[in-house]
Tab-separated table of N, CA and C in Angstrom:
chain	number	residue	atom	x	y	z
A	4	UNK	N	169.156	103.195	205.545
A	4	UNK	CA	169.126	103.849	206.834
A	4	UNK	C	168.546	105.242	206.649
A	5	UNK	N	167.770	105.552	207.236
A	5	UNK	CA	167.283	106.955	207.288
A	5	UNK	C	167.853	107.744	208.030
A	6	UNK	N	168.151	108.807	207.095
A	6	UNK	CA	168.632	110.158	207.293
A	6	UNK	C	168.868	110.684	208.604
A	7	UNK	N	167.684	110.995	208.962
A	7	UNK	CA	167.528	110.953	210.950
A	7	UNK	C	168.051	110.217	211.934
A	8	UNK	N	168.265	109.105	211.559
A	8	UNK	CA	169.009	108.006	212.382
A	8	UNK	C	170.426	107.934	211.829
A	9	UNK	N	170.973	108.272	211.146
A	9	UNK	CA	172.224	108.587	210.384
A	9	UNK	C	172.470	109.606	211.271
A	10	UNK	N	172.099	110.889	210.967
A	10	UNK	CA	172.538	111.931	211.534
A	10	UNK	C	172.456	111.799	213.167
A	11	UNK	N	172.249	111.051	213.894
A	11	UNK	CA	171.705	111.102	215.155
A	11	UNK	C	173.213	109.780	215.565
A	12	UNK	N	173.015	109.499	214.666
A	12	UNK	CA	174.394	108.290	215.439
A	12	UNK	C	175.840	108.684	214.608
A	13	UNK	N	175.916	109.123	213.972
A	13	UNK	CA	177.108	109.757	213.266
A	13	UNK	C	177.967	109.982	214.261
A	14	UNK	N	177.884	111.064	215.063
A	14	UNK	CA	179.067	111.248	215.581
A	14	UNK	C	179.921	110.364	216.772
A	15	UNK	N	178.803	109.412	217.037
A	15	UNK	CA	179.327	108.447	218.262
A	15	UNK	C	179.560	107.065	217.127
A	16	UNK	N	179.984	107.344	215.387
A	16	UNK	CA	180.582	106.140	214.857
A	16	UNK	C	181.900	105.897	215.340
A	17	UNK	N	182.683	104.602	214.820
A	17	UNK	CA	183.743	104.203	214.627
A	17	UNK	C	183.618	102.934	213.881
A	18	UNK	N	184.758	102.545	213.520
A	18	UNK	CA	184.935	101.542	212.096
A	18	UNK	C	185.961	100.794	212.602
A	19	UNK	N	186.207	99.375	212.207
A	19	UNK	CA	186.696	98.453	212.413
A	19	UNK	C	186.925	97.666	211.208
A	20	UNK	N	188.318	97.094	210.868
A	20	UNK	CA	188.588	96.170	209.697
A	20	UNK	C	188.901	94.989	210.309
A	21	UNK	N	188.351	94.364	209.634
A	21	UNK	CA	188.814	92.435	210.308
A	21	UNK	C	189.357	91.807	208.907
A	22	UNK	N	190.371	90.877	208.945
A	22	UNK	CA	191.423	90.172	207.777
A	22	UNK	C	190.517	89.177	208.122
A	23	UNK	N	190.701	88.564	206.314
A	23	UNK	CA	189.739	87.207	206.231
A	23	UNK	C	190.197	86.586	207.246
A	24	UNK	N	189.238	85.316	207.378
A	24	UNK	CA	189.461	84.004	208.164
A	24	UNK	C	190.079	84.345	209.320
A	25	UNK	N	189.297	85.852	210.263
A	25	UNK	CA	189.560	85.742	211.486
A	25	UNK	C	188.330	85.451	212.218
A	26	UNK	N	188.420	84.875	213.299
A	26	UNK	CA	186.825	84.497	213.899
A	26	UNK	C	187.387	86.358	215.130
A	27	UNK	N	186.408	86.819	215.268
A	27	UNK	CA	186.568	87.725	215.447
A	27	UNK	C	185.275	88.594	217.061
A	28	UNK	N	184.088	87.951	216.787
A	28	UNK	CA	182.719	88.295	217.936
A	28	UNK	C	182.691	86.774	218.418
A	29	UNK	N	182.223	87.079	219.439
A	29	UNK	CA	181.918	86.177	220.008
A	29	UNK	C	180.604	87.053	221.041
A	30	UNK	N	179.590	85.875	221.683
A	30	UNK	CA	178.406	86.399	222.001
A	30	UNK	C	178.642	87.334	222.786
A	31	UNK	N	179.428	87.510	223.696
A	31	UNK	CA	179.221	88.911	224.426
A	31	UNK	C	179.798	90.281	223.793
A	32	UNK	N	180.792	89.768	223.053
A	32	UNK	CA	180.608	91.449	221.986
A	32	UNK	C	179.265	92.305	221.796
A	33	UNK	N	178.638	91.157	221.316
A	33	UNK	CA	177.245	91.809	221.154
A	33	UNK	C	176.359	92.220	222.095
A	34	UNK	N	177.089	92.303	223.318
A	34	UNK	CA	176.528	92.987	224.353
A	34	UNK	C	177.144	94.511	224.461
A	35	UNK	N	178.292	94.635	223.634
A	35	UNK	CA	178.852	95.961	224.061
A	35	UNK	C	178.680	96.778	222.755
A	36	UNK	N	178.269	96.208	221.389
A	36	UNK	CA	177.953	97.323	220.549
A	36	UNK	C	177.166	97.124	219.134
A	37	UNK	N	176.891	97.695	218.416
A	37	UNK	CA	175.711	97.821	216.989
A	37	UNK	C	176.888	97.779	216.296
A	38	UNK	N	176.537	96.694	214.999
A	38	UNK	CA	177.796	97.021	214.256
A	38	UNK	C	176.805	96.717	212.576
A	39	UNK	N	177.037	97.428	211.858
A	39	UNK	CA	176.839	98.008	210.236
A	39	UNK	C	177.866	96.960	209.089
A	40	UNK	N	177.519	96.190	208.345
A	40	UNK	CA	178.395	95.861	207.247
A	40	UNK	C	178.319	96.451	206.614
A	41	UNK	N	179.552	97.234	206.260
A	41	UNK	CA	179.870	97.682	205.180
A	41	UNK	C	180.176	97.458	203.826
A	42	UNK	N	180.863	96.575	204.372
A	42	UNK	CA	181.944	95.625	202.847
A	42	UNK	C	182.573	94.313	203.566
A	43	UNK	N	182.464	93.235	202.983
A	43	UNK	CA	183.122	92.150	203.339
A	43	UNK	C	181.574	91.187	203.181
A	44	UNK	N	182.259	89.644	203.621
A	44	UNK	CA	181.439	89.349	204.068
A	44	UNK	C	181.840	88.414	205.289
A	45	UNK	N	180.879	88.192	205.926
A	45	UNK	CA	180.823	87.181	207.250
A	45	UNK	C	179.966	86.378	207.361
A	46	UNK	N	180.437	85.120	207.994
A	46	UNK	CA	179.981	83.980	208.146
A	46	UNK	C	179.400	83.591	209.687
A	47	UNK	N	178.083	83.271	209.506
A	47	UNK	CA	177.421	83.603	211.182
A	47	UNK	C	177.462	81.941	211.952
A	48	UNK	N	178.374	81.367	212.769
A	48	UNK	CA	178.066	80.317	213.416
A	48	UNK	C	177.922	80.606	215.164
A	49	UNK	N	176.834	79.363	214.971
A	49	UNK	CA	176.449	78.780	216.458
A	49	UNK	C	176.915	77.380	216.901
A	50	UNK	N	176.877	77.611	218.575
A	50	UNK	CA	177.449	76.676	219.327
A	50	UNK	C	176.159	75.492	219.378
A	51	UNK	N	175.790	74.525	218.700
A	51	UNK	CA	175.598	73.509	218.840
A	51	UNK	C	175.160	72.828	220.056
A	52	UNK	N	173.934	72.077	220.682
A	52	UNK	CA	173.955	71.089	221.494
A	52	UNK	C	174.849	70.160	222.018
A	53	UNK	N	175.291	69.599	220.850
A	53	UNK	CA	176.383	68.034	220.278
A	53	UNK	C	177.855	68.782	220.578
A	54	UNK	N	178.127	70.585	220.533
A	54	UNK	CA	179.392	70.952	220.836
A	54	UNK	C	179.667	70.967	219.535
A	55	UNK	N	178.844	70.660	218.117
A	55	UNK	CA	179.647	71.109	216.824
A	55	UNK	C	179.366	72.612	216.400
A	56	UNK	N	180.574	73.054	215.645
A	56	UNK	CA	179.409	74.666	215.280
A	56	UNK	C	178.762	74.497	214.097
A	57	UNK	N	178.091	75.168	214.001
A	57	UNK	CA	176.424	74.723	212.693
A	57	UNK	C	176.704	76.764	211.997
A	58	UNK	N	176.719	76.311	210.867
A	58	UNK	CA	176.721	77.356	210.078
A	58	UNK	C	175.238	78.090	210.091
A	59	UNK	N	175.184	78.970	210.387
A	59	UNK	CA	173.371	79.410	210.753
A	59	UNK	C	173.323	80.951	209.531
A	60	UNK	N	174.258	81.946	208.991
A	60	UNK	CA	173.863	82.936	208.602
A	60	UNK	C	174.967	83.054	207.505
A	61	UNK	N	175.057	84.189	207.276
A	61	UNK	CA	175.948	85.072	206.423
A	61	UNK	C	175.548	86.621	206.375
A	62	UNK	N	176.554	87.565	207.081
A	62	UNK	CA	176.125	88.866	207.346
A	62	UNK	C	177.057	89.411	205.808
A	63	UNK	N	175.871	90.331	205.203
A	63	UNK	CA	176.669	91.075	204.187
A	63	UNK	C	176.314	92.404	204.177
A	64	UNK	N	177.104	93.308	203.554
A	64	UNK	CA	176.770	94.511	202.916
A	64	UNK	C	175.404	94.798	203.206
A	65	UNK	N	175.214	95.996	204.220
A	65	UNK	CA	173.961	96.293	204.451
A	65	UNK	C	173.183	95.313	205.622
A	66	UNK	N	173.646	94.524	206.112
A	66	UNK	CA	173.240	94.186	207.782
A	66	UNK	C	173.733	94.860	208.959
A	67	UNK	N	172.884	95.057	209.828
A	67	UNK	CA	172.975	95.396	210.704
A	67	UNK	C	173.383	94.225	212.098
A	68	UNK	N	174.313	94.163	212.608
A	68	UNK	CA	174.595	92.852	213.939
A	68	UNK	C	174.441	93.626	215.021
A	69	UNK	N	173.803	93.362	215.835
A	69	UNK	CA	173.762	93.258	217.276
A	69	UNK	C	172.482	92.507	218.012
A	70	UNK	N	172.093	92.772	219.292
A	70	UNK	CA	171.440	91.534	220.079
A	70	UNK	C	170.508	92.231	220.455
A	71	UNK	N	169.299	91.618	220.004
A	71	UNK	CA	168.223	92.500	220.242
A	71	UNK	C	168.111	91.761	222.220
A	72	UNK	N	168.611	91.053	222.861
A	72	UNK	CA	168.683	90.841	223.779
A	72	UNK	C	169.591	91.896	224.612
A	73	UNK	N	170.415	92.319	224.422
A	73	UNK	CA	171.182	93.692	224.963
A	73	UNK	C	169.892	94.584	224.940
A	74	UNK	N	169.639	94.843	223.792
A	74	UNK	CA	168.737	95.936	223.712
A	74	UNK	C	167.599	95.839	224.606
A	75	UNK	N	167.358	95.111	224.962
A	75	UNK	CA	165.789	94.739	225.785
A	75	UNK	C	166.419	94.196	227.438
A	76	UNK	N	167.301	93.849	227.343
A	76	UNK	CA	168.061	93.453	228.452
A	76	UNK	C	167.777	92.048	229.073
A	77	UNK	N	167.643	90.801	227.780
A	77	UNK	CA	167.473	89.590	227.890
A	77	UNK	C	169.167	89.147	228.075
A	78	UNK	N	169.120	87.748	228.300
A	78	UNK	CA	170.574	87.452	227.712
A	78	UNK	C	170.049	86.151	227.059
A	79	UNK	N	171.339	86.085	226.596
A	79	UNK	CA	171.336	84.890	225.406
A	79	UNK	C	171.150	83.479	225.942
A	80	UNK	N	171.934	82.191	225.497
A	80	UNK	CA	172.132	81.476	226.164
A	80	UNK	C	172.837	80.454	224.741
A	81	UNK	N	172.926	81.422	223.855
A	81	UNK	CA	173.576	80.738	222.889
A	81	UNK	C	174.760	81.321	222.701
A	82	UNK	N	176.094	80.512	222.313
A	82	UNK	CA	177.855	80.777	221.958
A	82	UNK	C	177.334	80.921	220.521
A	83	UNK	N	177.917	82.246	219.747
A	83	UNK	CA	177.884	82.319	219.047
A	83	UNK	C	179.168	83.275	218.242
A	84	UNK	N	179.662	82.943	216.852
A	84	UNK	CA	180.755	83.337	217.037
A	84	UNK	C	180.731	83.996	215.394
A	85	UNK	N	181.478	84.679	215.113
A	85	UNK	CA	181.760	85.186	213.324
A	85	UNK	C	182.781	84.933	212.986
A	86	UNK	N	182.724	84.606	211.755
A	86	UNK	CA	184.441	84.520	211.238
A	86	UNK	C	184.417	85.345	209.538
A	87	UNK	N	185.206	86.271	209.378
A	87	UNK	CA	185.564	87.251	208.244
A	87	UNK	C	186.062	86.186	207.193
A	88	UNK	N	184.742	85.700	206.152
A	88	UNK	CA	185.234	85.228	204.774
A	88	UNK	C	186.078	85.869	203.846
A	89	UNK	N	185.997	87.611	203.609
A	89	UNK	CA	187.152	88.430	202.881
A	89	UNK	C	187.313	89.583	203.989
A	90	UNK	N	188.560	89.824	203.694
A	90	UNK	CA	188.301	91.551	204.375
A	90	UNK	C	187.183	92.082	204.782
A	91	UNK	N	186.417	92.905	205.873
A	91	UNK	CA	185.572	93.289	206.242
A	91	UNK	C	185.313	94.665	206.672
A	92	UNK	N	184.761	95.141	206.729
A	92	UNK	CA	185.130	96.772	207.008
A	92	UNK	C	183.320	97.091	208.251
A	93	UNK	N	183.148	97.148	209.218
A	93	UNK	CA	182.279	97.174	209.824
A	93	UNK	C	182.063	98.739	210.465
A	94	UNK	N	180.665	99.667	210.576
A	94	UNK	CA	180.773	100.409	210.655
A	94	UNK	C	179.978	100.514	212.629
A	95	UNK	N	180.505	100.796	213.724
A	95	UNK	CA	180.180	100.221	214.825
A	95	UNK	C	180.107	101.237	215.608
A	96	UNK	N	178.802	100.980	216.835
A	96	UNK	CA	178.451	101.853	217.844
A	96	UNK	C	177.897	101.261	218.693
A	97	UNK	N	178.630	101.692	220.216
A	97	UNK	CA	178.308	101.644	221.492
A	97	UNK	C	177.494	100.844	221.701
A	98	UNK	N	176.778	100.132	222.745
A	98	UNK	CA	175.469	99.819	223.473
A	98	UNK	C	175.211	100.620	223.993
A	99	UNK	N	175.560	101.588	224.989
A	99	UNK	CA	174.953	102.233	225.650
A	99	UNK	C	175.019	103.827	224.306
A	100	UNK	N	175.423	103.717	223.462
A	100	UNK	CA	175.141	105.061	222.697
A	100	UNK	C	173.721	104.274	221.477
A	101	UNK	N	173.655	103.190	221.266
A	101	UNK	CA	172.721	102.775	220.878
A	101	UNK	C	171.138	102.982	221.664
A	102	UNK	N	171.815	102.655	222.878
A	102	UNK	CA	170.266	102.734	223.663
A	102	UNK	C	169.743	104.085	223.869
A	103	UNK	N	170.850	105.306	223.785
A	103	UNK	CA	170.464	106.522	224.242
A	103	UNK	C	169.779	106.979	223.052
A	104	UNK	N	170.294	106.438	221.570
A	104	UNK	CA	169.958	107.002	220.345
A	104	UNK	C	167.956	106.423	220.415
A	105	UNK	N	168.108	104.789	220.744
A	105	UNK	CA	166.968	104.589	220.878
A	105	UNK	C	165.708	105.313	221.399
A	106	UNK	N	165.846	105.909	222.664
A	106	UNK	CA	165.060	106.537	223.140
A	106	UNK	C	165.258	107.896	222.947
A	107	UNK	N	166.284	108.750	222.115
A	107	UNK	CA	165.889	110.250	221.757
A	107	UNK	C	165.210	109.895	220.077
A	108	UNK	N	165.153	109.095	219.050
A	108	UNK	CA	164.850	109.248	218.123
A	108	UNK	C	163.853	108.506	217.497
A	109	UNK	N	162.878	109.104	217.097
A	109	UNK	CA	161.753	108.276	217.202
A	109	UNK	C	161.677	107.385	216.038
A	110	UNK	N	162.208	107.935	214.979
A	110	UNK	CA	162.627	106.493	213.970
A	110	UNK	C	163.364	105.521	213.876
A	111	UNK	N	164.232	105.481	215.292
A	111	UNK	CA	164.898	104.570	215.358
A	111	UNK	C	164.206	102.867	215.519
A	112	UNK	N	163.505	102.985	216.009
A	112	UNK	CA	162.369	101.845	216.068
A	112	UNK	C	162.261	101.625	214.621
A	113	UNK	N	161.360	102.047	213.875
A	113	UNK	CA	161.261	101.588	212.677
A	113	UNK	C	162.583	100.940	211.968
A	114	UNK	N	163.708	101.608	212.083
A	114	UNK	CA	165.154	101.015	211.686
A	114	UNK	C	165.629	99.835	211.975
A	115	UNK	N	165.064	99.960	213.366
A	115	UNK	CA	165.468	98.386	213.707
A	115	UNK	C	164.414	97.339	213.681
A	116	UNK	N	163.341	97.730	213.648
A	116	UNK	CA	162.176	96.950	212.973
A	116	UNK	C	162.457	96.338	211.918
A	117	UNK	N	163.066	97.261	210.917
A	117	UNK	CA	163.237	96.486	209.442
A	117	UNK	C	164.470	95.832	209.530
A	118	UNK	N	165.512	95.788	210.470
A	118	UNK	CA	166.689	95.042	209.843
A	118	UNK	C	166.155	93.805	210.809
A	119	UNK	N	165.595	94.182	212.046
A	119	UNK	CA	164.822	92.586	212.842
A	119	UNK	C	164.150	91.897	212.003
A	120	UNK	N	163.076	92.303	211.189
A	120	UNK	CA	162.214	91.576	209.994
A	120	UNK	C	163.241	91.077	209.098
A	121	UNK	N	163.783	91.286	209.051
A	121	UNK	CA	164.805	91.356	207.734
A	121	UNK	C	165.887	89.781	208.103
A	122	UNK	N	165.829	89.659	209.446
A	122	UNK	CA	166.816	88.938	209.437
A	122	UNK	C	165.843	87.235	209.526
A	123	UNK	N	164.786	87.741	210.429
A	123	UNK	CA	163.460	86.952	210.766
A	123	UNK	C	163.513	86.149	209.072
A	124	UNK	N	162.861	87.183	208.455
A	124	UNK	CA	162.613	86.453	207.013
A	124	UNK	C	164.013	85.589	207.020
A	125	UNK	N	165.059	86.027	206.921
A	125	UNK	CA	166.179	84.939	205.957
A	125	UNK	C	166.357	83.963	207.074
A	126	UNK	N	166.384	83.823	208.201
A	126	UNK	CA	165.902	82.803	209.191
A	126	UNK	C	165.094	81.997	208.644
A	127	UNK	N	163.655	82.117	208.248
A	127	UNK	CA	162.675	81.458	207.939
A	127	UNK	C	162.943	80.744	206.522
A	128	UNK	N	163.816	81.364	205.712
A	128	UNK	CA	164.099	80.996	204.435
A	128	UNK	C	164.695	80.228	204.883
A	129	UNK	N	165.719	79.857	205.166
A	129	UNK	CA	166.715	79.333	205.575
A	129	UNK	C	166.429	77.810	206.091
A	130	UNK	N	165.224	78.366	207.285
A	130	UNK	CA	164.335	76.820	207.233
A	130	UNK	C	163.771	76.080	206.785
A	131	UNK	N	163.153	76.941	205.505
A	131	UNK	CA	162.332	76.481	204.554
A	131	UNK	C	162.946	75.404	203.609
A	132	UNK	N	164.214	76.140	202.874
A	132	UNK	CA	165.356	75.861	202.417
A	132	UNK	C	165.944	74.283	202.824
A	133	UNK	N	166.057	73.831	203.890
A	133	UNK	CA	166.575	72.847	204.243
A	133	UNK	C	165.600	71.795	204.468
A	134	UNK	N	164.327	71.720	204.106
A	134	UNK	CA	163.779	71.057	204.025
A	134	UNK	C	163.264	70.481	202.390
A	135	UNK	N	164.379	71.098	201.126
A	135	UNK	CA	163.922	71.187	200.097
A	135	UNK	C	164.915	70.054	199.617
A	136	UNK	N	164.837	69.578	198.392
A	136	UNK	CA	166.028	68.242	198.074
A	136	UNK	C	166.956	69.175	197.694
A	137	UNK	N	168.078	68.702	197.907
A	137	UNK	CA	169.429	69.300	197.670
A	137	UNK	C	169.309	70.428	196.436
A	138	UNK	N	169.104	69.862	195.270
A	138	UNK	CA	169.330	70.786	193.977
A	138	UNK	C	168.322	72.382	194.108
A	139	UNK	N	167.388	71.954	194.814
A	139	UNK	CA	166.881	73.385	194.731
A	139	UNK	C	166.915	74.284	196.093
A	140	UNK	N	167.798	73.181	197.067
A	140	UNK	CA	168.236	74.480	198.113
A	140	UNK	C	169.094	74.722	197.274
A	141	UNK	N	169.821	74.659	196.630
A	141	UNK	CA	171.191	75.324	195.918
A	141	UNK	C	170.523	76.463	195.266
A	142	UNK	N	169.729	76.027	194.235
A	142	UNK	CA	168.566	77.186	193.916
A	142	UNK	C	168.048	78.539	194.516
A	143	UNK	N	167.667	78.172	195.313
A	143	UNK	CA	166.979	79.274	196.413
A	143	UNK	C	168.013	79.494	197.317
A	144	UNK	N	169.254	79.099	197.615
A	144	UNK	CA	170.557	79.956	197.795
A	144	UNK	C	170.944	81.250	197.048
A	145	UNK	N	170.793	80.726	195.785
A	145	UNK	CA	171.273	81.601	194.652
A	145	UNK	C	170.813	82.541	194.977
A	146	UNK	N	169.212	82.385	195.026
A	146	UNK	CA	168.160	83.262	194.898
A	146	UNK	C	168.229	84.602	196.094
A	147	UNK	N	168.502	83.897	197.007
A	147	UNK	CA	168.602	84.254	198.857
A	147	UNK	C	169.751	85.218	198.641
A	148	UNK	N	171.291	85.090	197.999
A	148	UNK	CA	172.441	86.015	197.840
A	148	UNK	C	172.419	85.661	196.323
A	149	UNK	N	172.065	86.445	196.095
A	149	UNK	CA	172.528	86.586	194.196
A	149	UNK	C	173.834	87.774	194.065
A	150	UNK	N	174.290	88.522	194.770
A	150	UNK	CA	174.959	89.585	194.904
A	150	UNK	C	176.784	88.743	195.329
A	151	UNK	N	176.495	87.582	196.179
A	151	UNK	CA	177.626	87.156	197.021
A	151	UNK	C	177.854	85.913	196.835
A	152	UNK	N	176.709	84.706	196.481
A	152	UNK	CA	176.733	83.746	196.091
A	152	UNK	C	178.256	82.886	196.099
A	153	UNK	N	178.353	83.352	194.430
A	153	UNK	CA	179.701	83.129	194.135
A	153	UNK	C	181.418	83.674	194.707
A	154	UNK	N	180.905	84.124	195.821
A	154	UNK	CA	181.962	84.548	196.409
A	154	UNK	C	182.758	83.440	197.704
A	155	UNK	N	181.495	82.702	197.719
A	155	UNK	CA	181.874	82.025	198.898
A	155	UNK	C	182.328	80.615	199.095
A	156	UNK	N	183.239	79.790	199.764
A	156	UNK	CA	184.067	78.831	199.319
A	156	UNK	C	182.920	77.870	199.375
A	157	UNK	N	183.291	76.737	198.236
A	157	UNK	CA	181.978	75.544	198.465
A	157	UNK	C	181.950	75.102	199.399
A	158	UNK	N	182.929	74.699	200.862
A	158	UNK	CA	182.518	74.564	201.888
A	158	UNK	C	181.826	75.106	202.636
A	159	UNK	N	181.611	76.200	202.942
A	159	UNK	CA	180.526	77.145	203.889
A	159	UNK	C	179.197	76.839	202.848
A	160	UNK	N	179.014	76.606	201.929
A	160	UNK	CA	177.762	76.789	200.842
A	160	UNK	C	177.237	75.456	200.997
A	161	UNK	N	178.040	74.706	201.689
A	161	UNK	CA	177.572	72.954	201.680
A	161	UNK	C	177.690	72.900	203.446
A	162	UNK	N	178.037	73.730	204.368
A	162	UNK	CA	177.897	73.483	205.677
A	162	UNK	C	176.412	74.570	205.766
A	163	UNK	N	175.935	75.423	204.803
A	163	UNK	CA	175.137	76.353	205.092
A	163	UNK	C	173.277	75.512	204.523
A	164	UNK	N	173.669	74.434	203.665
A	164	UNK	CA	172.641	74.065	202.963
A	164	UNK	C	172.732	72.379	203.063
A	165	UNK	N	173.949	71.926	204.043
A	165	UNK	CA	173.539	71.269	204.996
A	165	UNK	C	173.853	69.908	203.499
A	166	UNK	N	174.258	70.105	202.516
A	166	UNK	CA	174.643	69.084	201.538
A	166	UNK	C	176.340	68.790	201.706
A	167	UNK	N	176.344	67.211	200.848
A	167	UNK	CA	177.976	67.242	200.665
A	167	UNK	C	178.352	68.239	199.461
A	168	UNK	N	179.051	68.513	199.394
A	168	UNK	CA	180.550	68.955	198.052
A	168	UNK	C	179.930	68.243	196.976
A	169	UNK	N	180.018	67.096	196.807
A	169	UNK	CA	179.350	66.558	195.675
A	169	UNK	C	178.069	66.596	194.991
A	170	UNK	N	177.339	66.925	195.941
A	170	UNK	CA	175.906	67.303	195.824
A	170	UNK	C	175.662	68.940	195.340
A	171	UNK	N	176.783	69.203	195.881
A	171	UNK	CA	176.753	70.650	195.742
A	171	UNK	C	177.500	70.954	194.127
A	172	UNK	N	178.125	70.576	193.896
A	172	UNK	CA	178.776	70.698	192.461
A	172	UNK	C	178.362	70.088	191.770
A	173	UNK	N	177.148	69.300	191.561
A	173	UNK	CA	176.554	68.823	191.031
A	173	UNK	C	174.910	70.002	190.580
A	174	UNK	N	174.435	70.293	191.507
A	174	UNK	CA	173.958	71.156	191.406
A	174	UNK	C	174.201	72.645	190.642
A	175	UNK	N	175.634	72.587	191.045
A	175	UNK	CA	176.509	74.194	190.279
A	175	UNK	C	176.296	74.009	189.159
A	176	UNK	N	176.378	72.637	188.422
A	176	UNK	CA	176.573	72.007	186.838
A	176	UNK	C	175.186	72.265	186.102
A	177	UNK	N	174.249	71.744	186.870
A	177	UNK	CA	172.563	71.953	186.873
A	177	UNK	C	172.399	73.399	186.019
A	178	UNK	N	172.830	74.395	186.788
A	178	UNK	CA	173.166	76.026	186.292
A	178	UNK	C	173.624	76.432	186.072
């Protein structure tokens, strides 16, 4: 985060802790504020066609969450919800102190440029990824969180890469 945009939203912070295994946002949160990972991690699901939820992300250390649809003043049309894999510590601000920061600071654009690209890419990985045979999405998982990887229960790692448990520990053995 740059300096300028730090100093410019600083004083309209506040912080929030969430206990593992709470589902905690749901899509219209993200209409009311910008929120910073700090520490923890989180698990990003969506509401499904079929009504199942589909594991779509993982927010860690150093993401930025909110809706670039707030920001532009689209709305969604997707349920989407988080749930706190460990302790979480989130560092969070306003919508409407977001939007004011937007238009007094001129690097703020670039800031959110890069965490939008940023998320774009692991989106795209992600797609890429699931079109690969099992053993080397496990691979390019690794590759994707090398930092968190191993932090996360083999179920979310086999609802995220779209394999069974078996496939998946089979793969672990591989490496």
């Amino acid at each position: 985060m740059s300096a300028g945009f730090y100093h410019a939203i600083e004083p309209v912070l506040s912080r929030r802790r969430y206990g593992e295994q709470k589902d905690y946002l749901d899509s219209s949160i993200f209409r009311k504020q910008v929120s910073f990972v700090e520490s923890g991690l989180l698990a990003c699901w969506q509401e499904a066609d079929h009504g199942d939820d589909v594991l779509i992300d993982f927010a860690i250390p150093g993401d930025l969450l909110f809706s670039f649809s707030a920001l532009f003043g689209f709305r969604s049309q997707a349920a989407s919800f988080l749930k706190a894999i460990e302790p979480t510590e989130l560092i969070c601000l306003s919508m409407p102190d977001a939007k004011r920061i937007w238009q007094e600071q001129p690097d703020t654009e670039l800031v959110l440029r890069h965490f939008f690209h940023r998320r774009q890419e692991r989106q795209q990985a992600h797609s890429r990824m699931l079109l690969m045979k099992p053993p080397a999405r496990f691979e390019a998982f690794r590759q994707s969180f090398p930092d968190t990887w191993f932090r996360l229960p083999n179920r979310l790692i086999c609802a995220y890469l779209r394999i069974s448990e078996t496939t998946l520990l089979r793969a672990k053995r591989r490496n």
